[in-house]
PDB file of C-alpha atoms in Angstrom:
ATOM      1  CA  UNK A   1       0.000   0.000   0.000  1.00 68.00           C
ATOM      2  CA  UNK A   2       1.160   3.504  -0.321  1.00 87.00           C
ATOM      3  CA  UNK A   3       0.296   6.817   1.168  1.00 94.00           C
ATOM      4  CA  UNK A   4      -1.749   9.415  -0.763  1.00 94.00           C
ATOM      5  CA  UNK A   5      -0.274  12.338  -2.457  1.00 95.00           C
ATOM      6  CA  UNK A   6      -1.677  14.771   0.497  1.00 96.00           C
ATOM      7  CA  UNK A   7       0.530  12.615   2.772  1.00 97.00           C
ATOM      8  CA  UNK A   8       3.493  11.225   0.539  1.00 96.00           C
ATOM      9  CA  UNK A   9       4.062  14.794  -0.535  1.00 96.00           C
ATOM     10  CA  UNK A  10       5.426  15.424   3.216  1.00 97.00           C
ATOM     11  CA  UNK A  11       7.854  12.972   2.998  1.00 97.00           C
ATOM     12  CA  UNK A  12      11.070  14.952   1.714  1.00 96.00           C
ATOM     13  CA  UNK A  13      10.540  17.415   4.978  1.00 97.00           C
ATOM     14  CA  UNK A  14      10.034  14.348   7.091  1.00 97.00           C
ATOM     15  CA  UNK A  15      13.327  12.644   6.044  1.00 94.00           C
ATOM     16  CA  UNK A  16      15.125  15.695   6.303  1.00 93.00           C
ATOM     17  CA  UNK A  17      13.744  17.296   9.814  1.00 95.00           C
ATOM     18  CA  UNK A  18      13.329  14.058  11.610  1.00 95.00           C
ATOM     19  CA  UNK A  19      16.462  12.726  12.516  1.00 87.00           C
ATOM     20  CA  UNK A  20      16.752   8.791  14.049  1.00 92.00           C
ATOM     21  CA  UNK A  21      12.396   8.368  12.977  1.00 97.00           C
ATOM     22  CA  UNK A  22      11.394   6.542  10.656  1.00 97.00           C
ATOM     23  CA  UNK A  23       9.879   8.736   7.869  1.00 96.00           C
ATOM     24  CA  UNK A  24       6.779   6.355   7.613  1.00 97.00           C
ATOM     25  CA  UNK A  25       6.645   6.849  11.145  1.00 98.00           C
ATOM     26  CA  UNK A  26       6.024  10.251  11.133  1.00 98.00           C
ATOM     27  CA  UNK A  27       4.153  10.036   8.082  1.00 98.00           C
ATOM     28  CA  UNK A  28       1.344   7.888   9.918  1.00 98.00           C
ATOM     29  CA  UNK A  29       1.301  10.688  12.755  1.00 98.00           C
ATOM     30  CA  UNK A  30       0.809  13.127   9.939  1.00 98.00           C
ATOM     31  CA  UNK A  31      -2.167  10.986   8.330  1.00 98.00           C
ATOM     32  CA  UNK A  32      -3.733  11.077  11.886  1.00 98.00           C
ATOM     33  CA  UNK A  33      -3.751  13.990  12.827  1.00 98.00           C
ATOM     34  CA  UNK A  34      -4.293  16.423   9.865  1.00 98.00           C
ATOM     35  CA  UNK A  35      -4.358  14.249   6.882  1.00 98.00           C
ATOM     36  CA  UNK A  36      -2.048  16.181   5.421  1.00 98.00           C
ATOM     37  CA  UNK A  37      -3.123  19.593   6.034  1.00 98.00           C
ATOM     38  CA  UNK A  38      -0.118  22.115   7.120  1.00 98.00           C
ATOM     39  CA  UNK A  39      -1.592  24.234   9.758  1.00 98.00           C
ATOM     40  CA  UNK A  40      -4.783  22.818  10.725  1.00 98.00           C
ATOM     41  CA  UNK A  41      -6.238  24.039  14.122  1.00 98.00           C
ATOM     42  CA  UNK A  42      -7.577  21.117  16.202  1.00 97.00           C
ATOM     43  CA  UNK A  43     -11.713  21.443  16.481  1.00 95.00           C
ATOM     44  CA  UNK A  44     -11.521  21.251  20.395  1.00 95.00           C
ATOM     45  CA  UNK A  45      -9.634  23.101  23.026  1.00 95.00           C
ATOM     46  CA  UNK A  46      -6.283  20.748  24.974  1.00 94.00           C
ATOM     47  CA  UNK A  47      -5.145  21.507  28.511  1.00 93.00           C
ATOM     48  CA  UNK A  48      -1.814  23.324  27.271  1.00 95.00           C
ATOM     49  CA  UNK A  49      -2.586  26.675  26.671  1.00 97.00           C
ATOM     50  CA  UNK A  50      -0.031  29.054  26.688  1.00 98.00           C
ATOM     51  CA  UNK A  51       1.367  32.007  24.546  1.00 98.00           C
ATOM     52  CA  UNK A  52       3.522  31.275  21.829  1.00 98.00           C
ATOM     53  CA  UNK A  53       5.655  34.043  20.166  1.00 98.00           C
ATOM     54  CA  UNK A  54       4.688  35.985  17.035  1.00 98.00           C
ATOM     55  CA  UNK A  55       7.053  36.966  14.127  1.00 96.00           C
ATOM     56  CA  UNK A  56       6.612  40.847  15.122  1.00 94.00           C
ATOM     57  CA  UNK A  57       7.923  40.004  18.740  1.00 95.00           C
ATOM     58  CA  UNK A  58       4.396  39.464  20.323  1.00 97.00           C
ATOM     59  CA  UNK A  59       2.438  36.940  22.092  1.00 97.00           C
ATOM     60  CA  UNK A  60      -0.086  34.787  20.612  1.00 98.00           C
ATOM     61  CA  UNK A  61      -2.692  33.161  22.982  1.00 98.00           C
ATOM     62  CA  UNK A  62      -2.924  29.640  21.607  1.00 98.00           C
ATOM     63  CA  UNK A  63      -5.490  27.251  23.359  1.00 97.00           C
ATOM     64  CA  UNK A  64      -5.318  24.353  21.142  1.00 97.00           C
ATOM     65  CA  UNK A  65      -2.799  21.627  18.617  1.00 98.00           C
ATOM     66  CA  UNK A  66      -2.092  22.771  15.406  1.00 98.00           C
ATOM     67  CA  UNK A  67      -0.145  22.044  12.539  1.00 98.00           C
ATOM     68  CA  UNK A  68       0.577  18.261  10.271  1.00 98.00           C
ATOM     69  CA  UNK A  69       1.308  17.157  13.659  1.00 98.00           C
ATOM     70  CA  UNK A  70      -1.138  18.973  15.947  1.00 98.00           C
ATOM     71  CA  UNK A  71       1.690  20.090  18.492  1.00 97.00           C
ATOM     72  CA  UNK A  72      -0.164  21.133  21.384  1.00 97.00           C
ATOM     73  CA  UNK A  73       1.745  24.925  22.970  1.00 98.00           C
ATOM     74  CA  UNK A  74       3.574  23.373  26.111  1.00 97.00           C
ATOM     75  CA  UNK A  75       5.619  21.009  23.131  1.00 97.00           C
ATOM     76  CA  UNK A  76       6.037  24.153  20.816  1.00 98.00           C
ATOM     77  CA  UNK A  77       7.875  25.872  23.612  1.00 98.00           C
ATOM     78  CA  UNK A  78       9.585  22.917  25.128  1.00 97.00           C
ATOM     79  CA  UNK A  79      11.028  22.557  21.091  1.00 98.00           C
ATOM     80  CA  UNK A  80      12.110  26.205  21.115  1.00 98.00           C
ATOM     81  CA  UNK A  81      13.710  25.815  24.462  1.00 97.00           C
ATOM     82  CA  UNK A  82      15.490  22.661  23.221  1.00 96.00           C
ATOM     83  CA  UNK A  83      16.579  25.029  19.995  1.00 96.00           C
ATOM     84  CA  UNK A  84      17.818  27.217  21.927  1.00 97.00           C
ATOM     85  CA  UNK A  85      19.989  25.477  24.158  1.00 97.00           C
ATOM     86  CA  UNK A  86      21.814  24.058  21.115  1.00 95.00           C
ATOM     87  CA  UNK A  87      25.635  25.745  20.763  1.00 96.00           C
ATOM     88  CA  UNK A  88      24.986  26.517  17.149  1.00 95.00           C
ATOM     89  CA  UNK A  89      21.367  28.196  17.921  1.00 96.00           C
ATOM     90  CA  UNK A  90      20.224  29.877  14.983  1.00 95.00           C
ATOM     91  CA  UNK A  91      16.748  31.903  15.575  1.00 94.00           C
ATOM     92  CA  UNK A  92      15.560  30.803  12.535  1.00 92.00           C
ATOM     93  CA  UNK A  93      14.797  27.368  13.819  1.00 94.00           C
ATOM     94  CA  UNK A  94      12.205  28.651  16.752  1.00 96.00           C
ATOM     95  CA  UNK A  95       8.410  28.030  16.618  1.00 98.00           C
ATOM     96  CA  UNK A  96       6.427  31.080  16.226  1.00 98.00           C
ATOM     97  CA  UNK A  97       2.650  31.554  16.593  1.00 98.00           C
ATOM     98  CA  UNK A  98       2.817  32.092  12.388  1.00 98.00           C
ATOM     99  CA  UNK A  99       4.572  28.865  11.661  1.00 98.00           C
ATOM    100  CA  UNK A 100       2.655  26.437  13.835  1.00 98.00           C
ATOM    101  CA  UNK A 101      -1.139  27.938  12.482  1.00 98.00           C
ATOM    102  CA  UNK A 102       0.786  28.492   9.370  1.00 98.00           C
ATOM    103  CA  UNK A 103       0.188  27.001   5.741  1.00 98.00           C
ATOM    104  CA  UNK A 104       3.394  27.313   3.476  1.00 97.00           C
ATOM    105  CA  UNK A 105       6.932  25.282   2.897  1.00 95.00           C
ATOM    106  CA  UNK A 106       8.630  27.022   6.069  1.00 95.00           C
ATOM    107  CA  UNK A 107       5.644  26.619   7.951  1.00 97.00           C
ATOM    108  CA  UNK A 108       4.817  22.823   7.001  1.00 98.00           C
ATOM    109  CA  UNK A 109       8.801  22.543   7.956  1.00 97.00           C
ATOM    110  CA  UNK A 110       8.732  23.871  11.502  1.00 97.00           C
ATOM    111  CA  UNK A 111       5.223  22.489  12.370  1.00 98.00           C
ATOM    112  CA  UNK A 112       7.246  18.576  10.938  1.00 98.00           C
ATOM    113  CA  UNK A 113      10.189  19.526  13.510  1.00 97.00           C
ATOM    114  CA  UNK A 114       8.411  20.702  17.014  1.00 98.00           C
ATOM    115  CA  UNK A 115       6.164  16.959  16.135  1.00 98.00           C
ATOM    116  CA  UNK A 116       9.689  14.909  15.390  1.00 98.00           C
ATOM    117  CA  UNK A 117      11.384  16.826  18.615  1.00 97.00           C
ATOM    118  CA  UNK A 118       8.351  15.170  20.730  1.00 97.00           C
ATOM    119  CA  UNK A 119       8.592  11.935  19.167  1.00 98.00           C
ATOM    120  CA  UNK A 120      11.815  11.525  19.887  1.00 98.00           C
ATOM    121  CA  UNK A 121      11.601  12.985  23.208  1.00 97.00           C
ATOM    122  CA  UNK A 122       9.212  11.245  24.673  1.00 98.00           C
ATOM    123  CA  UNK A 123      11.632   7.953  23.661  1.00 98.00           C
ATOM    124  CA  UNK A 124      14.517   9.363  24.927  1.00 98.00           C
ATOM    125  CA  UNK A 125      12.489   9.893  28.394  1.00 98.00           C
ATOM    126  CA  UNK A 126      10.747   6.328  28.275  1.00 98.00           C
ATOM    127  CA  UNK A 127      13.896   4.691  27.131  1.00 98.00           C
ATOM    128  CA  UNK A 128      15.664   6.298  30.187  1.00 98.00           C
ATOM    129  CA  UNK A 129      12.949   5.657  32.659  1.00 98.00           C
ATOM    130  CA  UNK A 130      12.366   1.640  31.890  1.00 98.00           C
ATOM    131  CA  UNK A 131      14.902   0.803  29.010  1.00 98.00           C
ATOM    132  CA  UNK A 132      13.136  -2.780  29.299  1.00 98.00           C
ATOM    133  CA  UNK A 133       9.988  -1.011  27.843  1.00 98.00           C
ATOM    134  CA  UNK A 134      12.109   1.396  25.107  1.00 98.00           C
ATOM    135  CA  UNK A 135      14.995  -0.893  24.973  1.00 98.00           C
ATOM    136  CA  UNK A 136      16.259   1.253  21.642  1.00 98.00           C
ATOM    137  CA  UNK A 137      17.698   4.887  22.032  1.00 98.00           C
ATOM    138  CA  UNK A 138      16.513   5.569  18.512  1.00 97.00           C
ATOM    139  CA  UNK A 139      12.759   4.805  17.317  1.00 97.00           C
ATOM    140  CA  UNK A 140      14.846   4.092  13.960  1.00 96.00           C
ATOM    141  CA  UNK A 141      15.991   1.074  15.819  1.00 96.00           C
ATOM    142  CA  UNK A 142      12.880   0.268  17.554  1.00 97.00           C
ATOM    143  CA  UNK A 143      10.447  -2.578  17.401  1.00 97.00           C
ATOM    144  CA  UNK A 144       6.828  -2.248  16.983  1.00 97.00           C
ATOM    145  CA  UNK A 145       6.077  -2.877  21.016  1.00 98.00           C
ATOM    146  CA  UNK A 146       8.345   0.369  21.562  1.00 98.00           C
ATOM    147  CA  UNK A 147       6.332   1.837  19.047  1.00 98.00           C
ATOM    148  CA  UNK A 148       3.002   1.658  20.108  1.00 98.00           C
ATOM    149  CA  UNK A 149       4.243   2.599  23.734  1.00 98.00           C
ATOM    150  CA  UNK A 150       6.097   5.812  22.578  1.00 98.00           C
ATOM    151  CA  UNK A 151       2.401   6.782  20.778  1.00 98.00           C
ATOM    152  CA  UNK A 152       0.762   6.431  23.868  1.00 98.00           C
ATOM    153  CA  UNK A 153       2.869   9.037  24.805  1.00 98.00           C
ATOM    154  CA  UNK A 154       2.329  11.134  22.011  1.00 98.00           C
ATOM    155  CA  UNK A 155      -1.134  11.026  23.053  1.00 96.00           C
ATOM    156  CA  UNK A 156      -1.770  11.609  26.472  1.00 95.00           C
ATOM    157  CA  UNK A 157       2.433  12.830  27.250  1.00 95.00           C
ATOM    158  CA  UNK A 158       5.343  10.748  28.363  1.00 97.00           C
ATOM    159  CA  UNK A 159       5.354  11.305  32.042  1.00 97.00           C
ATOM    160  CA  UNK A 160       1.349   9.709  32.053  1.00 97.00           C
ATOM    161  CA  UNK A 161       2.835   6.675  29.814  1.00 98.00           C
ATOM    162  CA  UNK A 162       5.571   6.305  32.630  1.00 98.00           C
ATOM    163  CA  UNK A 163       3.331   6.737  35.090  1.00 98.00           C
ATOM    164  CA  UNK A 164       1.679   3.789  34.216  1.00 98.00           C
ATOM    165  CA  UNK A 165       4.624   1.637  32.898  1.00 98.00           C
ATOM    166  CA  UNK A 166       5.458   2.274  36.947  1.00 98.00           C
ATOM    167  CA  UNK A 167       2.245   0.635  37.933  1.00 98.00           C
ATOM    168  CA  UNK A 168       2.768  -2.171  35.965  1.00 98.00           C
ATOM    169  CA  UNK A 169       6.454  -2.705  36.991  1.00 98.00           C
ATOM    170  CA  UNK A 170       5.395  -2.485  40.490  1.00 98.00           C
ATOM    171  CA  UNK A 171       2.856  -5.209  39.707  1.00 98.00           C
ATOM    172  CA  UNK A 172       5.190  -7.909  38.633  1.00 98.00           C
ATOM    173  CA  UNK A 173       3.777  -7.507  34.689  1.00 98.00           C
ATOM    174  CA  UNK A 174       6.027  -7.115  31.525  1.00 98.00           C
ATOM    175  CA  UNK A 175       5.981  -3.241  30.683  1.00 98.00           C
ATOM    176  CA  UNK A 176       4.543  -4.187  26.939  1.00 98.00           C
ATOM    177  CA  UNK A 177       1.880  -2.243  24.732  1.00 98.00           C
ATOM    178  CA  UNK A 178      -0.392  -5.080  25.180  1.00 98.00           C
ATOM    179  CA  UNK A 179      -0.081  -5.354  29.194  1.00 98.00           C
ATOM    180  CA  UNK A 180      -0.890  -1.501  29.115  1.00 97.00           C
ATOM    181  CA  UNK A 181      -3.624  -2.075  27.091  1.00 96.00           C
ATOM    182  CA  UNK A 182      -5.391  -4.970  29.748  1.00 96.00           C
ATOM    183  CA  UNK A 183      -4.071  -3.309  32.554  1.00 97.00           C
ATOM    184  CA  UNK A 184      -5.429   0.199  32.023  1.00 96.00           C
ATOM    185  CA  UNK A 185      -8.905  -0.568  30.525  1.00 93.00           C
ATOM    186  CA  UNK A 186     -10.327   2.802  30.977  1.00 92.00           C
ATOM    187  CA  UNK A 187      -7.167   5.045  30.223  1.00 94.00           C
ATOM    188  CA  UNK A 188      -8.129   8.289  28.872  1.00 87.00           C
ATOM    189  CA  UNK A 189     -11.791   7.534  29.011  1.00 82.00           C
ATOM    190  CA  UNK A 190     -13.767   4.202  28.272  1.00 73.00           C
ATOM    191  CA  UNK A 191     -12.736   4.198  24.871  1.00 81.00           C
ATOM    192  CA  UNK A 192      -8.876   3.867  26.036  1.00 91.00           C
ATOM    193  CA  UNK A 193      -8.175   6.136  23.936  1.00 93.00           C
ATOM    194  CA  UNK A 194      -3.643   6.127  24.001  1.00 96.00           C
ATOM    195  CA  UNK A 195      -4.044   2.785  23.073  1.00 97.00           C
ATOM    196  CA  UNK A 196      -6.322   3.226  20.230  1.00 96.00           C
ATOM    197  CA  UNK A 197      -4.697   6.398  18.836  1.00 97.00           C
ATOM    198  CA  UNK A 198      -1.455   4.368  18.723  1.00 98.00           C
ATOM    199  CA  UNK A 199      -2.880   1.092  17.464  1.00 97.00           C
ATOM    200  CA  UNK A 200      -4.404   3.247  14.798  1.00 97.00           C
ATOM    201  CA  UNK A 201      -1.058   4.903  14.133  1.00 98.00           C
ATOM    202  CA  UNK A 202       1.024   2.022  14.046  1.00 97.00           C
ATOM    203  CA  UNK A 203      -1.840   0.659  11.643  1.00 96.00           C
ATOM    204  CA  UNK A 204      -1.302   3.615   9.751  1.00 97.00           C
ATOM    205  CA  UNK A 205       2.689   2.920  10.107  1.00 97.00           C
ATOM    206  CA  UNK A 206       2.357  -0.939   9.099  1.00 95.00           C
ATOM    207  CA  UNK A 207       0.277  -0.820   5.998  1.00 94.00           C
ATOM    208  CA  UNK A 208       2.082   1.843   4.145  1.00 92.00           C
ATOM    209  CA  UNK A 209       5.943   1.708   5.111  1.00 84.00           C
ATOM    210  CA  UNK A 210       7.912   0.546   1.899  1.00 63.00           C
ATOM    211  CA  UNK A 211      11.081   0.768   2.141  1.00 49.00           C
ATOM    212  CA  UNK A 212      13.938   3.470   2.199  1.00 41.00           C
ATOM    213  CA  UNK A 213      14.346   6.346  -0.213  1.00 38.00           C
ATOM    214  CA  UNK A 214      17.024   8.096  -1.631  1.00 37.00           C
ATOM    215  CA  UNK A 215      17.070  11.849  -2.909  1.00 37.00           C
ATOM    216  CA  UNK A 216      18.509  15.216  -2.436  1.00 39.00           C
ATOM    217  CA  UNK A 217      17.524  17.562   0.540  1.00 47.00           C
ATOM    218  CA  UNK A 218      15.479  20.066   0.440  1.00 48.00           C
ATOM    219  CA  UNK A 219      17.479  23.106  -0.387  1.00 42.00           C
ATOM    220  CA  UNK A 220      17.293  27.065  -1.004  1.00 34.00           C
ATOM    221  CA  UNK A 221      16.134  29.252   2.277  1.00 35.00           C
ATOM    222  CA  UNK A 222      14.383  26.432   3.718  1.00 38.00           C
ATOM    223  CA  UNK A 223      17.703  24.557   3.883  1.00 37.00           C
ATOM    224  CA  UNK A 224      18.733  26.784   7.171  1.00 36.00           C
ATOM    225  CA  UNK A 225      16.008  25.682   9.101  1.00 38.00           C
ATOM    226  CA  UNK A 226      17.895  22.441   9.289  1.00 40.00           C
ATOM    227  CA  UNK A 227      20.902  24.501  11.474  1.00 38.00           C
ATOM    228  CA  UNK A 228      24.046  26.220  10.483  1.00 34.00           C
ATOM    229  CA  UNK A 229      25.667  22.635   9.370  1.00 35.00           C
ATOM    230  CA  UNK A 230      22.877  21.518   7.717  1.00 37.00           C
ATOM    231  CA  UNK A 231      22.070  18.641   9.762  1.00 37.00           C
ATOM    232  CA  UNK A 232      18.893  19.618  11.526  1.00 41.00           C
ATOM    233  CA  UNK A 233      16.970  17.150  12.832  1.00 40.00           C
ATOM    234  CA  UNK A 234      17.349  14.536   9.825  1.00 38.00           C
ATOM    235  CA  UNK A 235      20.389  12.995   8.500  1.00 31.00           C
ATOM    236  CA  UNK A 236      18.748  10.386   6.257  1.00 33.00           C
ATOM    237  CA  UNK A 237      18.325  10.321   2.609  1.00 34.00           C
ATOM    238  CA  UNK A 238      15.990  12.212   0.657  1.00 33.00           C
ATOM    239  CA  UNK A 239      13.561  11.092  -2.172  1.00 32.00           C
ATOM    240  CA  UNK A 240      14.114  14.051  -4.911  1.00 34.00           C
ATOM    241  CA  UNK A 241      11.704  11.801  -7.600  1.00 35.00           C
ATOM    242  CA  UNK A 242       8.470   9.388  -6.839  1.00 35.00           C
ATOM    243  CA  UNK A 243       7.023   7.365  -8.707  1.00 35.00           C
ATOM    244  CA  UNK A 244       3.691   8.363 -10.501  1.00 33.00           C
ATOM    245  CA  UNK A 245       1.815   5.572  -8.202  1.00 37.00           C
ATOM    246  CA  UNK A 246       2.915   7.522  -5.121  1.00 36.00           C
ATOM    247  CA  UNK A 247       1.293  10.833  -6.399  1.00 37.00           C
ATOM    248  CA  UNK A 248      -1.630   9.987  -7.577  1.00 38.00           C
ATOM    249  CA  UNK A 249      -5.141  11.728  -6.437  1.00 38.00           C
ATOM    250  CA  UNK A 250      -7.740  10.493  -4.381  1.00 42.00           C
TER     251      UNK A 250
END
């Protein structure tokens, strides 16, 4: 199977802002949560609200996810904090109000990085909390059980997905997706909803990942996004040409 052209068309940002994920990966994420569409507003309001800065050197009040990703505020300022802790900060890498509600290239860019930066964040902190649970550093090294548990995350944060992997290790049980998912019933509401969102994500992942691509980056202005050596978040290849198949319309 392959993704649709509003998806697939995300995939040379993907490869080049998301360092150590797999591009289908974050692809699937993208599917779910905006199907494609670069600066959608989420229809309901999420418990982080905060200000995010503007391009002028404002505030904007921002009470809800947004973006490919639908970054909620509290992870658009933890990714600008983590920017700018970096020795080789450049400005042009923060978040602003603009590029998160925002609809071109730059936009789509920055809204694909502050999503990635979570991703791999909220591994980095499960993989450092219960390594027996996230026994891989990198998602691109990670089975489909560390998968699934580091979307729970993405969904409901990686200090509740801890939370519980704590539970269960103080239970005797095997921190795995599918013990969370018979040990926590009613997580997030009857519906469970982490573990659906990242069954249906991983669904998402499983049915259309095929294969790795090879390309050239994304270049012109864009390019500095990526940081002052180029690297940015993504140091894997790059599909510059896709196959008609892959671009087809609905």
């Amino acid at each position: 199977m392959a993704w649709k052209q509003r998806i697939e068309k995300w995939r040379p940002f993907v490869s080049w802002e998301c360092k150590d994920i797999p591009p289908d990966l974050v692809l699937a994420v993208i599917r779910n949560e905006s199907n494609g569409v670069a600066g959608l507003p989420a229809g309901v309001q999420s418990k982080s609200r905060d200000y995010l800065p503007t391009v002028g050197g404002g505030q904007h009040w921002v009470d809800r996810a947004y973006g490919l990703m639908q970054t909620v505020p509290g992870t658009v300022l933890g990714y600008n904090k983590h920017e700018q802790a970096k020795a080789d900060f450049d400005p042009l890498t923060l978040a602003t109000w603009e590029d998160i509600s925002g609809t071109d290239e730059r936009a789509a860019r920055i809204q694909i990085r502050a999503g990635c930066y979570y991703l791999a964040a909220a591994n980095h902190l499960i993989h450092n909390a219960h390594p027996e649970a996230a026994p891989a550093a990198s998602l691109s090294n990670a089975g489909m059980d560390q998968i699934r548990i580091v979307l729970t995350a993405y969904a409901v944060g990686a200090g509740a997905t801890i939370k519980k992997l704590d539970q269960l290790k103080s239970d005797g049980k095997a921190l795995t997706f599918s013990n969370l998912a018979t040990s926590f019933p009613n997580w997030g509401g009857q519906s469970n909803r982490p573990i659906y969102y990242a069954n249906k994500v991983s669904g998402y992942y499983e049915e259309n990942k095929n294969g790795s691509y090879t390309g050239s980056k994304p270049g012109g202005l864009l390019a500095r996004i990526g940081g002052k050596n180029g690297t940015g978040f993504v140091i894997l290849p790059v599909l510059a040409a896709l196959a008609f198949a892959y671009w087809r319309k609905e």
